[in-house]
């Protein structure tokens, strides 16, 4: 059952081949068998899942519900789930039972999905390897000595190992696309403002965006359809028409203008990854796309700019965790300052503390103009590069990550080398554009992701472009050994 | 750019983080490396470039000034470490 697409599962449920309860039990059993080595889940919500599945079965029997009714999925543990622990991968929120549902959770529940549990992640979504989680690292299902990428590493590993039909993720600097690439699955980061951030624990509010992680573009389209759309409760949510993402998957790519930024194929790119991405682009040429080289001249500034903007916003967002209103509180504080300081120091992990400190520094008196204001100006230049490029091309393609999955522990002592693994994904967040990663030919037994970047609110085209590739190739159907 | 330990301690205080001597040493090195990474920004001439705070360079919409939220205090205080009579408890601030 777990090798079927969501559409096939929905058909099976409707035909009575299996019930949602049976399907849910099947996935729960897979989690039981396979997740011990992967550590992709923080919390498994078996009881609620079976209750949701029973409710879905009732709907299905009555001929009600939609394509997602009764489909078991998992949520990244950054999304608030009412009555269920929402840890954000942190000791700080280890005891946090959310009093409400995030909009994404609510909308998917309304669409009838079954929540199997909450997936592991880098602490507060800060990381590119899923090694900063309070709950331990996640392992890559393709090779247990490798990282799954991050920060949505648990969701990526769970989908790659088919422990759920799909999962939710969030992407601040590449946190959907990079783990999707490293685990060989399909992930899309929509345009900033397309999916509500309400109830999604904030890391960097001007960059964070939620999206689906799935086995194929076809499945991702179904998930995004349920997740996206205007939400009054998020002041940055955009009032834009919501297209039918599945309706345009089969449109022809004849004449599609594809831009390849020369900066994304520089000396930092692994030779094997380059070859795999170039082969993938040949598939598009064969489909009738016109491929040309373009330039995004300020690409080299993206990582630097990001490591000012994101920490600045994180230091501000995370100031709410003070040991008073919720979350971790230290034992026996001597005074209020001690309460704040020790609760935060004991509750946050090292990477989070490092980023809070960078943020506090770049925002502090005397440094604001040199760092934060400067970064916001550079952000404009980075954004203008894309604006210029999209005057000539429909989509931009390149690698999602400069290398395949690296070893557990390999980069964890050097924050800067870790940060550079998001070199091709960060600029998209700076500009607020939608981006996607789909699997292309693996290198040395490890998956490679082709990144596709689109213009604002052009998710339908990205999904169409990805789906057409997946009609020509089988990379997205390849499974790790033992899955 | 390199940091010294006393600067790290100052920033840590601003961020209300307690750092041990060992940690401060480690953080000093990491922060210096990150500021070296960020230093590339300085070389770019940004005169005449407008700062961009919103990723789509838009203004956020405003809602009408009406009360829409209901009182959720009991619900929200369930997750607090210590409360009494609807108040959050902290160590004594005023002697």
Coordinates of C-alpha atoms in Angstrom, one line a residue:
Chain A
X1 CA 0.0 0.0 0.0
X2 CA 2.8 2.4 0.9
X3 CA 4.1 2.4 -2.7
X4 CA 0.9 3.9 -4.1
X5 CA 0.4 7.5 -4.9
X6 CA -2.2 9.5 -2.9
X7 CA -4.6 9.3 -5.8
X8 CA -4.2 5.5 -5.9
X9 CA -4.7 5.2 -2.1
X10 CA -7.8 7.4 -2.4
X11 CA -9.1 5.1 -5.1
X12 CA -8.4 2.0 -3.0
X13 CA -10.2 3.6 -0.1
X14 CA -13.2 4.3 -2.2
X15 CA -13.2 0.9 -3.9
X16 CA -13.2 -0.7 -0.5
X17 CA -9.9 -2.5 -1.2
X18 CA -8.8 -1.3 2.3
X19 CA -10.2 1.0 4.9
X20 CA -8.5 4.1 6.3
X21 CA -8.1 2.2 9.6
X22 CA -6.2 -0.6 7.8
X23 CA -4.1 1.9 5.9
X24 CA -3.3 3.8 9.1
X25 CA -2.4 0.6 10.9
X26 CA -0.1 -0.3 8.0
X27 CA 1.8 2.9 8.3
X28 CA 1.9 2.7 12.1
X29 CA 3.4 -0.7 11.8
X30 CA 6.0 0.6 9.3
X31 CA 6.9 3.3 11.8
X32 CA 7.3 0.7 14.5
X33 CA 9.5 -1.5 12.4
X34 CA 11.6 1.1 10.6
X35 CA 11.8 4.3 12.6
X36 CA 14.1 3.1 15.4
X37 CA 17.0 3.4 13.0
X38 CA 15.8 6.6 11.4
X39 CA 14.5 8.6 14.4
X40 CA 12.2 10.6 12.0
X41 CA 9.3 10.9 14.5
X42 CA 9.3 12.8 17.8
X43 CA 5.8 11.8 18.7
X44 CA 3.6 9.1 17.3
X45 CA -0.1 9.8 17.8
X46 CA -1.5 6.3 17.4
X47 CA -4.7 6.8 19.3
X48 CA -5.7 10.0 17.6
X49 CA -4.7 8.6 14.2
X50 CA -7.0 5.6 14.6
X51 CA -9.8 7.8 15.7
X52 CA -9.3 10.1 12.7
X53 CA -9.2 7.0 10.4
X54 CA -12.4 5.7 11.8
X55 CA -14.1 9.0 11.2
X56 CA -12.7 9.0 7.7
X57 CA -14.0 5.5 7.0
X58 CA -17.5 6.7 8.1
X59 CA -17.3 9.6 5.6
X60 CA -16.0 7.3 2.8
X61 CA -18.8 4.8 3.4
X62 CA -21.3 7.6 3.2
X63 CA -19.7 8.6 -0.2
X64 CA -18.4 11.9 1.4
X65 CA -15.0 13.4 1.7
X66 CA -12.3 14.3 -0.8
X67 CA -9.1 12.9 -2.2
X68 CA -7.2 13.3 1.1
X69 CA -9.9 11.8 3.3
X70 CA -8.4 8.9 5.2
X71 CA -4.8 9.5 3.9
X72 CA -2.2 9.1 6.7
X73 CA 0.3 12.0 6.8
X74 CA 2.8 13.4 9.4
X75 CA 3.4 17.0 10.5
X76 CA 6.7 18.6 11.2
X77 CA 6.8 19.3 14.9
X78 CA 6.9 23.0 14.2
X79 CA 3.1 23.1 13.6
X80 CA 0.9 23.5 16.6
X81 CA -1.4 20.6 17.1
X82 CA -4.1 20.9 19.7
X83 CA -3.7 18.6 22.7
X84 CA -0.5 17.1 21.2
X85 CA 3.1 18.0 22.2
X86 CA 4.6 20.6 19.8
X87 CA 8.3 20.6 20.6
X88 CA 9.9 22.3 17.7
X89 CA 12.8 19.9 18.3
X90 CA 13.7 21.8 21.5
X91 CA 14.0 21.0 25.2
X92 CA 12.4 24.5 25.6
X93 CA 9.1 23.1 24.3
X94 CA 9.5 19.5 25.4
X95 CA 6.5 20.0 27.7
X96 CA 4.5 22.2 25.4
X97 CA 1.0 20.9 24.6
X98 CA -0.5 23.3 22.1
X99 CA -3.9 24.8 23.0
X100 CA -4.7 25.2 19.3
X101 CA -4.2 23.9 15.8
X102 CA -2.0 25.7 13.2
X103 CA -4.0 26.7 10.1
X104 CA -2.1 24.2 8.0
X105 CA -3.0 21.4 10.5
X106 CA -6.6 22.6 10.7
X107 CA -7.0 22.7 6.9
X108 CA -5.5 19.3 6.3
X109 CA -7.7 17.9 9.1
X110 CA -10.7 19.5 7.4
X111 CA -9.6 17.8 4.2
X112 CA -9.8 14.5 6.1
X113 CA -6.2 13.5 6.6
X114 CA -5.1 11.2 9.4
X115 CA -2.2 12.5 11.5
X116 CA 0.3 9.7 12.3
X117 CA 2.5 11.9 14.4
X118 CA 5.0 14.8 14.6
X119 CA 8.3 14.6 12.8
X120 CA 11.8 15.3 14.0
X121 CA 13.5 18.5 13.0
X122 CA 16.5 20.8 13.7
X123 CA 15.8 22.7 16.9
X124 CA 13.6 25.7 16.0
X125 CA 14.3 24.8 12.3
X126 CA 17.9 26.0 12.7
X127 CA 20.1 23.6 10.9
X128 CA 20.7 21.8 7.6
X129 CA 21.4 18.3 8.9
X130 CA 18.8 17.5 11.5
X131 CA 21.6 17.1 14.0
X132 CA 20.6 20.0 16.3
X133 CA 17.3 18.3 17.5
X134 CA 16.9 17.8 21.2
X135 CA 15.6 14.4 20.3
X136 CA 18.7 13.3 18.5
X137 CA 19.7 13.3 14.9
X138 CA 17.6 11.8 12.1
X139 CA 19.3 9.3 9.8
X140 CA 19.1 9.3 6.0
X141 CA 17.1 6.2 4.9
X142 CA 19.5 5.8 1.9
X143 CA 22.5 5.5 4.1
X144 CA 22.2 5.5 7.9
X145 CA 25.6 7.1 8.3
X146 CA 24.4 10.2 6.4
X147 CA 22.3 13.1 7.4
X148 CA 18.8 13.6 5.9
X149 CA 19.4 17.3 5.5
X150 CA 17.4 19.8 7.5
X151 CA 15.6 21.4 9.0
X152 CA 12.6 19.3 7.8
X153 CA 14.8 16.2 8.0
X154 CA 12.3 14.0 9.9
X155 CA 9.6 14.7 7.3
X156 CA 12.0 14.0 4.4
X157 CA 13.2 10.8 5.9
X158 CA 9.7 9.6 6.8
X159 CA 8.4 10.2 3.3
X160 CA 11.5 8.6 1.7
X161 CA 11.1 5.5 3.9
X162 CA 7.3 5.6 3.1
X163 CA 6.4 5.8 6.8
X164 CA 3.6 8.2 5.8
X165 CA 1.9 9.1 2.5
X166 CA 3.2 12.7 2.7
X167 CA 4.3 15.2 5.3
X168 CA 4.4 18.9 6.0
X169 CA 7.6 20.9 6.2
X170 CA 8.8 24.5 6.5
X171 CA 11.5 26.3 4.6
X172 CA 13.3 29.4 5.8
X173 CA 16.5 29.0 3.9
X174 CA 16.1 25.7 2.1
X175 CA 14.6 23.5 4.9
X176 CA 12.1 21.8 2.6
X177 CA 14.1 21.7 -0.6
X178 CA 17.5 20.6 0.8
X179 CA 16.2 17.6 2.8
X180 CA 13.9 16.7 -0.1
X181 CA 17.0 16.6 -2.3
X182 CA 19.1 14.6 0.1
X183 CA 16.4 12.1 0.8
X184 CA 15.2 11.7 -2.8
X185 CA 11.7 13.1 -2.5
X186 CA 9.6 15.9 -3.9
X187 CA 9.2 19.1 -1.9
X188 CA 7.9 22.5 -2.6
X189 CA 8.3 25.8 -0.8
X190 CA 5.5 28.1 -2.0
X191 CA 5.6 31.8 -2.5
X192 CA 5.9 33.7 0.8
X193 CA 2.4 34.4 2.0
X194 CA 0.8 31.5 0.0
X195 CA 0.4 29.2 3.0
X196 CA -0.6 30.6 6.4
X197 CA 2.1 30.8 9.1
X198 CA -0.5 30.9 11.9
X199 CA 0.4 28.3 14.5
X200 CA 3.7 27.6 12.8
X201 CA 6.4 28.4 15.4
X202 CA 8.3 31.4 14.1
X203 CA 12.0 31.3 13.3
X204 CA 12.5 34.2 10.8
X205 CA 9.1 35.7 10.1
X206 CA 10.0 37.4 6.8
X207 CA 11.4 34.1 5.4
X208 CA 9.4 31.2 6.9
X209 CA 7.0 29.4 4.6
X210 CA 5.3 26.0 4.9
X211 CA 4.9 23.5 2.1
X212 CA 4.3 19.8 1.4
X213 CA 6.9 17.0 1.1
X214 CA 5.7 14.0 -0.8
X215 CA 6.7 11.1 -3.1
X216 CA 5.8 13.0 -6.3
X217 CA 4.7 16.3 -7.7
X218 CA 1.2 14.8 -8.2
X219 CA 1.0 14.1 -4.5
X220 CA 2.5 17.5 -3.5
X221 CA -0.2 19.2 -5.6
X222 CA -2.9 17.5 -3.7
X223 CA -1.3 18.4 -0.3
X224 CA -0.6 22.0 -1.3
X225 CA -4.2 22.4 -2.5
X226 CA -5.4 21.8 1.0
X227 CA -2.7 23.8 2.8
X228 CA -2.7 27.0 0.7
X229 CA -4.9 30.0 0.6
X230 CA -5.6 33.3 2.4
X231 CA -5.9 33.2 6.2
X232 CA -7.2 36.2 8.1
X233 CA -5.1 35.1 11.1
X234 CA -1.8 35.6 9.4
X235 CA -1.1 39.2 8.6
X236 CA 1.3 38.3 5.9
X237 CA -1.1 35.9 4.2
X238 CA -1.7 37.0 0.6
X239 CA -5.1 37.4 -1.0
X240 CA -4.4 35.7 -4.3
X241 CA -6.6 33.4 -6.3
X242 CA -5.9 29.7 -5.6
X243 CA -5.6 27.7 -8.8
X244 CA -6.4 24.0 -9.1
X245 CA -2.9 22.6 -8.9
X246 CA -3.8 19.1 -10.2
X247 CA -5.6 20.5 -13.2
X248 CA -2.5 21.8 -15.0
X249 CA 0.0 19.0 -14.2
X250 CA -0.3 17.6 -17.7
X251 CA 0.2 20.7 -19.7
X252 CA 2.9 20.5 -22.3
X253 CA 6.3 22.0 -21.7
X254 CA 6.8 22.9 -25.4
X255 CA 8.5 26.3 -25.6
X256 CA 9.0 26.5 -21.8
X257 CA 11.8 29.0 -21.2
X258 CA 14.3 27.6 -18.6
X259 CA 17.1 29.7 -17.2
X260 CA 20.3 28.1 -15.7
X261 CA 22.0 30.6 -13.5
X262 CA 25.8 30.3 -14.1
X263 CA 26.4 31.1 -10.5
X264 CA 24.6 27.8 -9.5
X265 CA 27.1 25.8 -11.5
X266 CA 30.3 27.2 -10.0
X267 CA 33.3 25.5 -8.6
X268 CA 31.5 24.8 -5.3
X269 CA 29.2 22.3 -7.0
X270 CA 30.1 18.6 -6.7
X271 CA 31.0 17.1 -10.1
X272 CA 28.6 14.2 -9.7
X273 CA 25.7 16.4 -8.7
X274 CA 26.5 18.7 -11.7
X275 CA 26.3 15.8 -14.1
X276 CA 23.1 14.5 -12.6
X277 CA 21.4 18.0 -12.8
X278 CA 22.7 18.5 -16.4
X279 CA 21.2 15.1 -17.4
X280 CA 17.9 16.2 -15.8
X281 CA 17.9 19.4 -17.9
X282 CA 18.4 17.3 -21.0
X283 CA 15.1 15.6 -20.2
X284 CA 13.5 19.1 -20.4
X285 CA 15.2 19.9 -23.7
X286 CA 13.7 16.6 -25.0
X287 CA 10.3 17.8 -23.8
X288 CA 10.5 20.9 -25.9
X289 CA 11.9 23.4 -23.3
X290 CA 14.3 26.1 -24.4
X291 CA 17.2 26.2 -22.1
X292 CA 19.5 29.3 -21.8
X293 CA 22.2 30.5 -19.4
X294 CA 21.2 33.4 -17.2
X295 CA 22.9 35.3 -14.4
X296 CA 21.9 36.1 -10.9
X297 CA 24.9 38.3 -10.1
X298 CA 24.3 38.7 -6.4
X299 CA 24.0 35.0 -5.6
X300 CA 27.4 35.2 -3.7
X301 CA 25.8 37.6 -1.2
X302 CA 22.8 35.5 -0.3
X303 CA 24.3 33.3 2.5
X304 CA 25.9 36.3 4.2
X305 CA 22.7 38.4 3.9
X306 CA 20.7 35.5 5.2
X307 CA 23.0 35.0 8.3
X308 CA 22.2 38.6 9.3
X309 CA 18.5 38.7 8.5
X310 CA 17.5 35.3 9.8
X311 CA 19.3 35.5 13.2
X312 CA 18.1 39.0 13.7
X313 CA 14.5 37.8 13.3
X314 CA 15.1 34.7 15.3
X315 CA 16.6 36.6 18.3
X316 CA 13.5 38.7 18.3
X317 CA 11.0 35.8 17.9
X318 CA 12.7 33.6 20.5
X319 CA 12.7 36.3 23.1
X320 CA 9.2 35.1 24.0
X321 CA 10.7 32.0 25.5
X322 CA 11.5 33.3 29.0
X323 CA 10.5 30.6 31.4
X324 CA 7.4 32.6 32.5
X325 CA 4.5 32.0 30.2
X326 CA 5.3 28.5 28.9
X327 CA 8.0 26.1 28.0
X328 CA 11.0 25.1 30.0
X329 CA 11.8 26.8 33.4
X330 CA 15.0 26.3 35.3
X331 CA 15.0 24.9 38.9
X332 CA 15.2 27.3 41.9
X333 CA 15.8 30.7 40.2
X334 CA 17.3 33.2 42.6
X335 CA 15.8 36.2 40.9
X336 CA 14.0 37.2 37.7
X337 CA 17.2 37.7 35.7
X338 CA 18.5 34.3 36.8
X339 CA 15.1 32.8 35.8
X340 CA 15.3 34.3 32.3
X341 CA 18.9 33.5 31.7
X342 CA 19.1 29.9 33.1
X343 CA 15.7 28.9 31.6
X344 CA 16.9 30.1 28.2
X345 CA 20.4 28.7 28.5
X346 CA 19.2 25.3 29.6
X347 CA 16.2 25.2 27.3
X348 CA 17.9 26.1 24.1
X349 CA 20.6 24.1 22.3
X350 CA 23.9 25.4 21.1
X351 CA 23.0 26.3 17.5
X352 CA 19.9 28.2 18.6
X353 CA 22.0 30.1 21.2
X354 CA 24.6 30.9 18.6
X355 CA 22.0 32.4 16.2
X356 CA 20.3 34.3 19.0
X357 CA 23.7 35.9 19.8
X358 CA 24.3 36.8 16.2
X359 CA 20.9 38.4 16.0
X360 CA 21.3 40.3 19.2
X361 CA 24.7 41.6 18.0
X362 CA 23.6 42.7 14.5
X363 CA 20.6 44.5 16.0
X364 CA 22.5 46.1 18.9
X365 CA 23.1 49.9 19.1
X366 CA 25.9 50.9 16.8
X367 CA 25.8 47.8 14.6
X368 CA 22.2 48.0 13.2
X369 CA 23.1 50.1 10.1
X370 CA 26.2 48.2 9.3
X371 CA 24.6 44.8 9.5
X372 CA 20.8 44.6 9.6
X373 CA 20.0 47.6 7.4
X374 CA 22.8 46.7 5.0
X375 CA 21.5 43.2 4.7
X376 CA 18.0 44.5 3.9
X377 CA 19.4 46.6 1.1
X378 CA 21.3 43.6 -0.3
X379 CA 18.1 41.6 0.0
X380 CA 16.6 44.1 -2.5
X381 CA 19.5 43.5 -4.9
X382 CA 19.1 39.7 -4.6
X383 CA 15.4 40.0 -5.3
X384 CA 16.0 42.3 -8.3
X385 CA 18.3 39.7 -9.9
X386 CA 15.3 37.3 -10.0
X387 CA 12.9 40.0 -11.2
X388 CA 15.3 40.7 -14.1
X389 CA 15.7 36.9 -14.8
X390 CA 12.0 36.3 -14.9
X391 CA 11.6 38.9 -17.7
X392 CA 13.2 36.4 -20.0
X393 CA 12.5 32.9 -18.5
X394 CA 9.5 31.0 -17.1
X395 CA 11.5 28.9 -14.6
X396 CA 15.0 28.8 -13.2
X397 CA 16.7 25.4 -12.7
X398 CA 19.8 24.3 -10.9
X399 CA 21.0 22.0 -8.1
X400 CA 19.1 22.1 -4.8
X401 CA 22.2 21.4 -2.8
X402 CA 25.9 21.5 -3.8
X403 CA 26.6 17.9 -2.6
X404 CA 24.7 14.7 -1.8
X405 CA 24.0 13.8 1.8
X406 CA 27.1 14.3 4.0
X407 CA 28.1 12.2 7.0
X408 CA 26.5 12.5 10.4
X409 CA 29.0 14.7 12.4
X410 CA 30.9 15.8 9.4
X411 CA 29.9 19.4 9.5
X412 CA 28.5 19.8 13.0
X413 CA 31.6 21.4 14.4
X414 CA 31.8 24.1 11.8
X415 CA 28.7 26.3 11.5
X416 CA 30.0 28.1 8.4
X417 CA 30.5 25.0 6.3
X418 CA 27.0 23.8 7.4
X419 CA 25.5 27.1 6.3
X420 CA 27.1 26.8 2.9
X421 CA 25.1 23.7 2.2
X422 CA 22.1 26.0 1.6
X423 CA 24.0 28.2 -0.9
X424 CA 21.5 27.5 -3.8
X425 CA 18.3 27.7 -1.8
X426 CA 18.7 30.7 0.4
X427 CA 18.3 33.4 -2.3
X428 CA 14.8 32.1 -3.1
X429 CA 13.7 32.8 0.5
X430 CA 15.3 36.2 0.5
X431 CA 13.2 37.1 -2.6
X432 CA 10.1 35.3 -1.3
X433 CA 9.8 33.2 -4.5
X434 CA 8.5 29.6 -4.8
X435 CA 11.0 26.8 -5.2
X436 CA 10.9 23.1 -5.5
X437 CA 13.2 20.1 -5.4
X438 CA 12.6 16.8 -7.3
X439 CA 14.8 13.7 -7.4
X440 CA 17.1 13.2 -10.4
X441 CA 19.8 10.6 -11.0
X442 CA 21.5 9.5 -7.8
X443 CA 25.3 9.8 -7.3
X444 CA 27.1 7.0 -5.4
X445 CA 23.8 5.6 -4.2
X446 CA 22.7 8.9 -2.8
X447 CA 19.8 11.0 -4.1
X448 CA 20.3 14.3 -5.9
X449 CA 17.7 17.1 -6.1
X450 CA 16.9 19.3 -9.2
X451 CA 15.8 22.7 -8.0
X452 CA 13.1 24.5 -9.9
X453 CA 12.4 28.1 -9.0
X454 CA 9.3 30.0 -10.3
X455 CA 7.9 33.5 -10.4
X456 CA 5.6 34.8 -7.6
X457 CA 2.5 32.6 -7.0
X458 CA 3.5 30.3 -9.9
X459 CA 3.4 27.1 -7.9
X460 CA 1.0 25.5 -10.5
X461 CA 3.7 25.9 -13.1
X462 CA 6.4 24.4 -10.9
X463 CA 4.2 21.4 -10.1
X464 CA 3.5 21.0 -13.8
X465 CA 7.2 21.2 -14.7
X466 CA 8.0 18.7 -12.0
X467 CA 5.2 16.3 -12.9
X468 CA 6.2 16.3 -16.6
X469 CA 9.8 15.2 -15.6
X470 CA 8.3 12.5 -13.3
X471 CA 6.3 11.2 -16.3
X472 CA 9.6 10.7 -18.2
X473 CA 11.8 9.4 -15.3
X474 CA 11.5 6.9 -12.4
X475 CA 13.9 8.5 -10.0
X476 CA 11.0 9.6 -7.7
X477 CA 9.8 6.0 -7.5
X478 CA 13.2 4.6 -6.3
X479 CA 13.2 3.4 -2.8
X480 CA 16.1 3.0 -0.3
X481 CA 17.1 -0.6 0.5
X482 CA 14.9 -2.3 3.1
X483 CA 11.9 0.1 2.5
Chain B
X1 CA 36.6 40.4 12.4
X2 CA 37.3 38.9 15.7
X3 CA 35.3 39.0 18.9
X4 CA 36.7 39.0 22.4
X5 CA 35.2 37.1 25.2
X6 CA 33.9 40.2 27.1
X7 CA 31.9 41.3 24.0
X8 CA 30.3 37.8 23.8
X9 CA 29.4 38.1 27.5
X10 CA 27.8 41.6 26.8
X11 CA 25.7 40.3 23.9
X12 CA 24.7 37.2 25.9
X13 CA 23.4 39.5 28.6
X14 CA 21.4 41.5 26.0
X15 CA 19.9 38.2 24.8
X16 CA 19.3 37.1 28.4
X17 CA 21.5 34.0 28.0
X18 CA 23.9 32.7 30.6
X19 CA 27.1 31.5 29.2
X20 CA 29.8 29.6 31.0
X21 CA 33.5 30.4 30.4
X22 CA 33.9 27.3 28.3
X23 CA 30.9 28.2 26.2
X24 CA 32.0 31.8 25.8
X25 CA 35.3 30.6 24.4
X26 CA 33.6 28.3 21.9
X27 CA 31.0 30.9 21.0
X28 CA 33.7 33.6 20.5
X29 CA 35.3 31.5 17.8
X30 CA 32.1 30.6 16.1
X31 CA 30.8 34.2 16.1
X32 CA 34.1 35.4 14.7
X33 CA 33.8 32.9 11.8
X34 CA 30.2 33.9 11.1
X35 CA 31.1 37.6 11.1
X36 CA 33.9 36.8 8.6
X37 CA 31.3 35.2 6.4
X38 CA 29.1 38.2 6.7
X39 CA 31.9 40.6 6.0
X40 CA 31.4 40.2 2.2
X41 CA 28.4 42.5 2.5
X42 CA 30.6 45.5 3.3
X43 CA 32.2 45.4 -0.2
X44 CA 28.9 46.1 -2.0
X45 CA 27.9 49.7 -2.7
X46 CA 24.3 50.0 -1.6
X47 CA 23.9 53.8 -1.9
X48 CA 20.5 54.5 -3.4
X49 CA 19.2 51.0 -2.7
X50 CA 16.0 50.9 -0.6
X51 CA 16.0 48.5 2.3
X52 CA 13.5 45.6 1.9
X53 CA 11.8 44.4 5.0
X54 CA 9.0 42.4 3.4
X55 CA 10.1 39.6 0.9
X56 CA 7.6 40.8 -1.7
X57 CA 8.4 44.4 -0.9
X58 CA 4.8 45.0 0.1
X59 CA 3.0 46.7 3.0
X60 CA 1.2 44.4 5.3
X61 CA -2.6 44.7 5.3
X62 CA -4.2 46.2 8.4
X63 CA -7.3 44.9 10.0
X64 CA -10.1 47.1 11.4
X65 CA -9.6 48.1 15.0
X66 CA -12.2 45.8 16.5
X67 CA -11.9 43.3 19.3
X68 CA -12.0 39.9 17.7
X69 CA -10.2 37.7 20.2
X70 CA -12.0 36.2 23.2
X71 CA -10.4 35.7 26.6
X72 CA -8.3 32.5 26.5
X73 CA -6.4 33.1 29.7
X74 CA -7.3 29.8 31.4
X75 CA -6.4 27.8 28.3
X76 CA -3.1 29.7 27.8
X77 CA -2.1 29.5 31.4
X78 CA -2.4 25.7 31.4
X79 CA 1.0 25.6 29.8
X80 CA 2.7 28.1 32.2
X81 CA 5.2 26.7 34.7
X82 CA 3.7 28.6 37.7
X83 CA 0.5 30.6 38.0
X84 CA -1.8 31.8 40.8
X85 CA -5.2 33.4 40.6
X86 CA -4.7 34.1 36.9
X87 CA -1.3 35.6 37.4
X88 CA 2.1 34.3 36.3
X89 CA 4.5 33.7 39.2
X90 CA 8.1 34.8 39.0
X91 CA 10.7 35.3 41.8
X92 CA 10.2 38.4 43.9
X93 CA 11.1 41.6 41.9
X94 CA 10.3 44.3 44.4
X95 CA 11.7 43.9 47.9

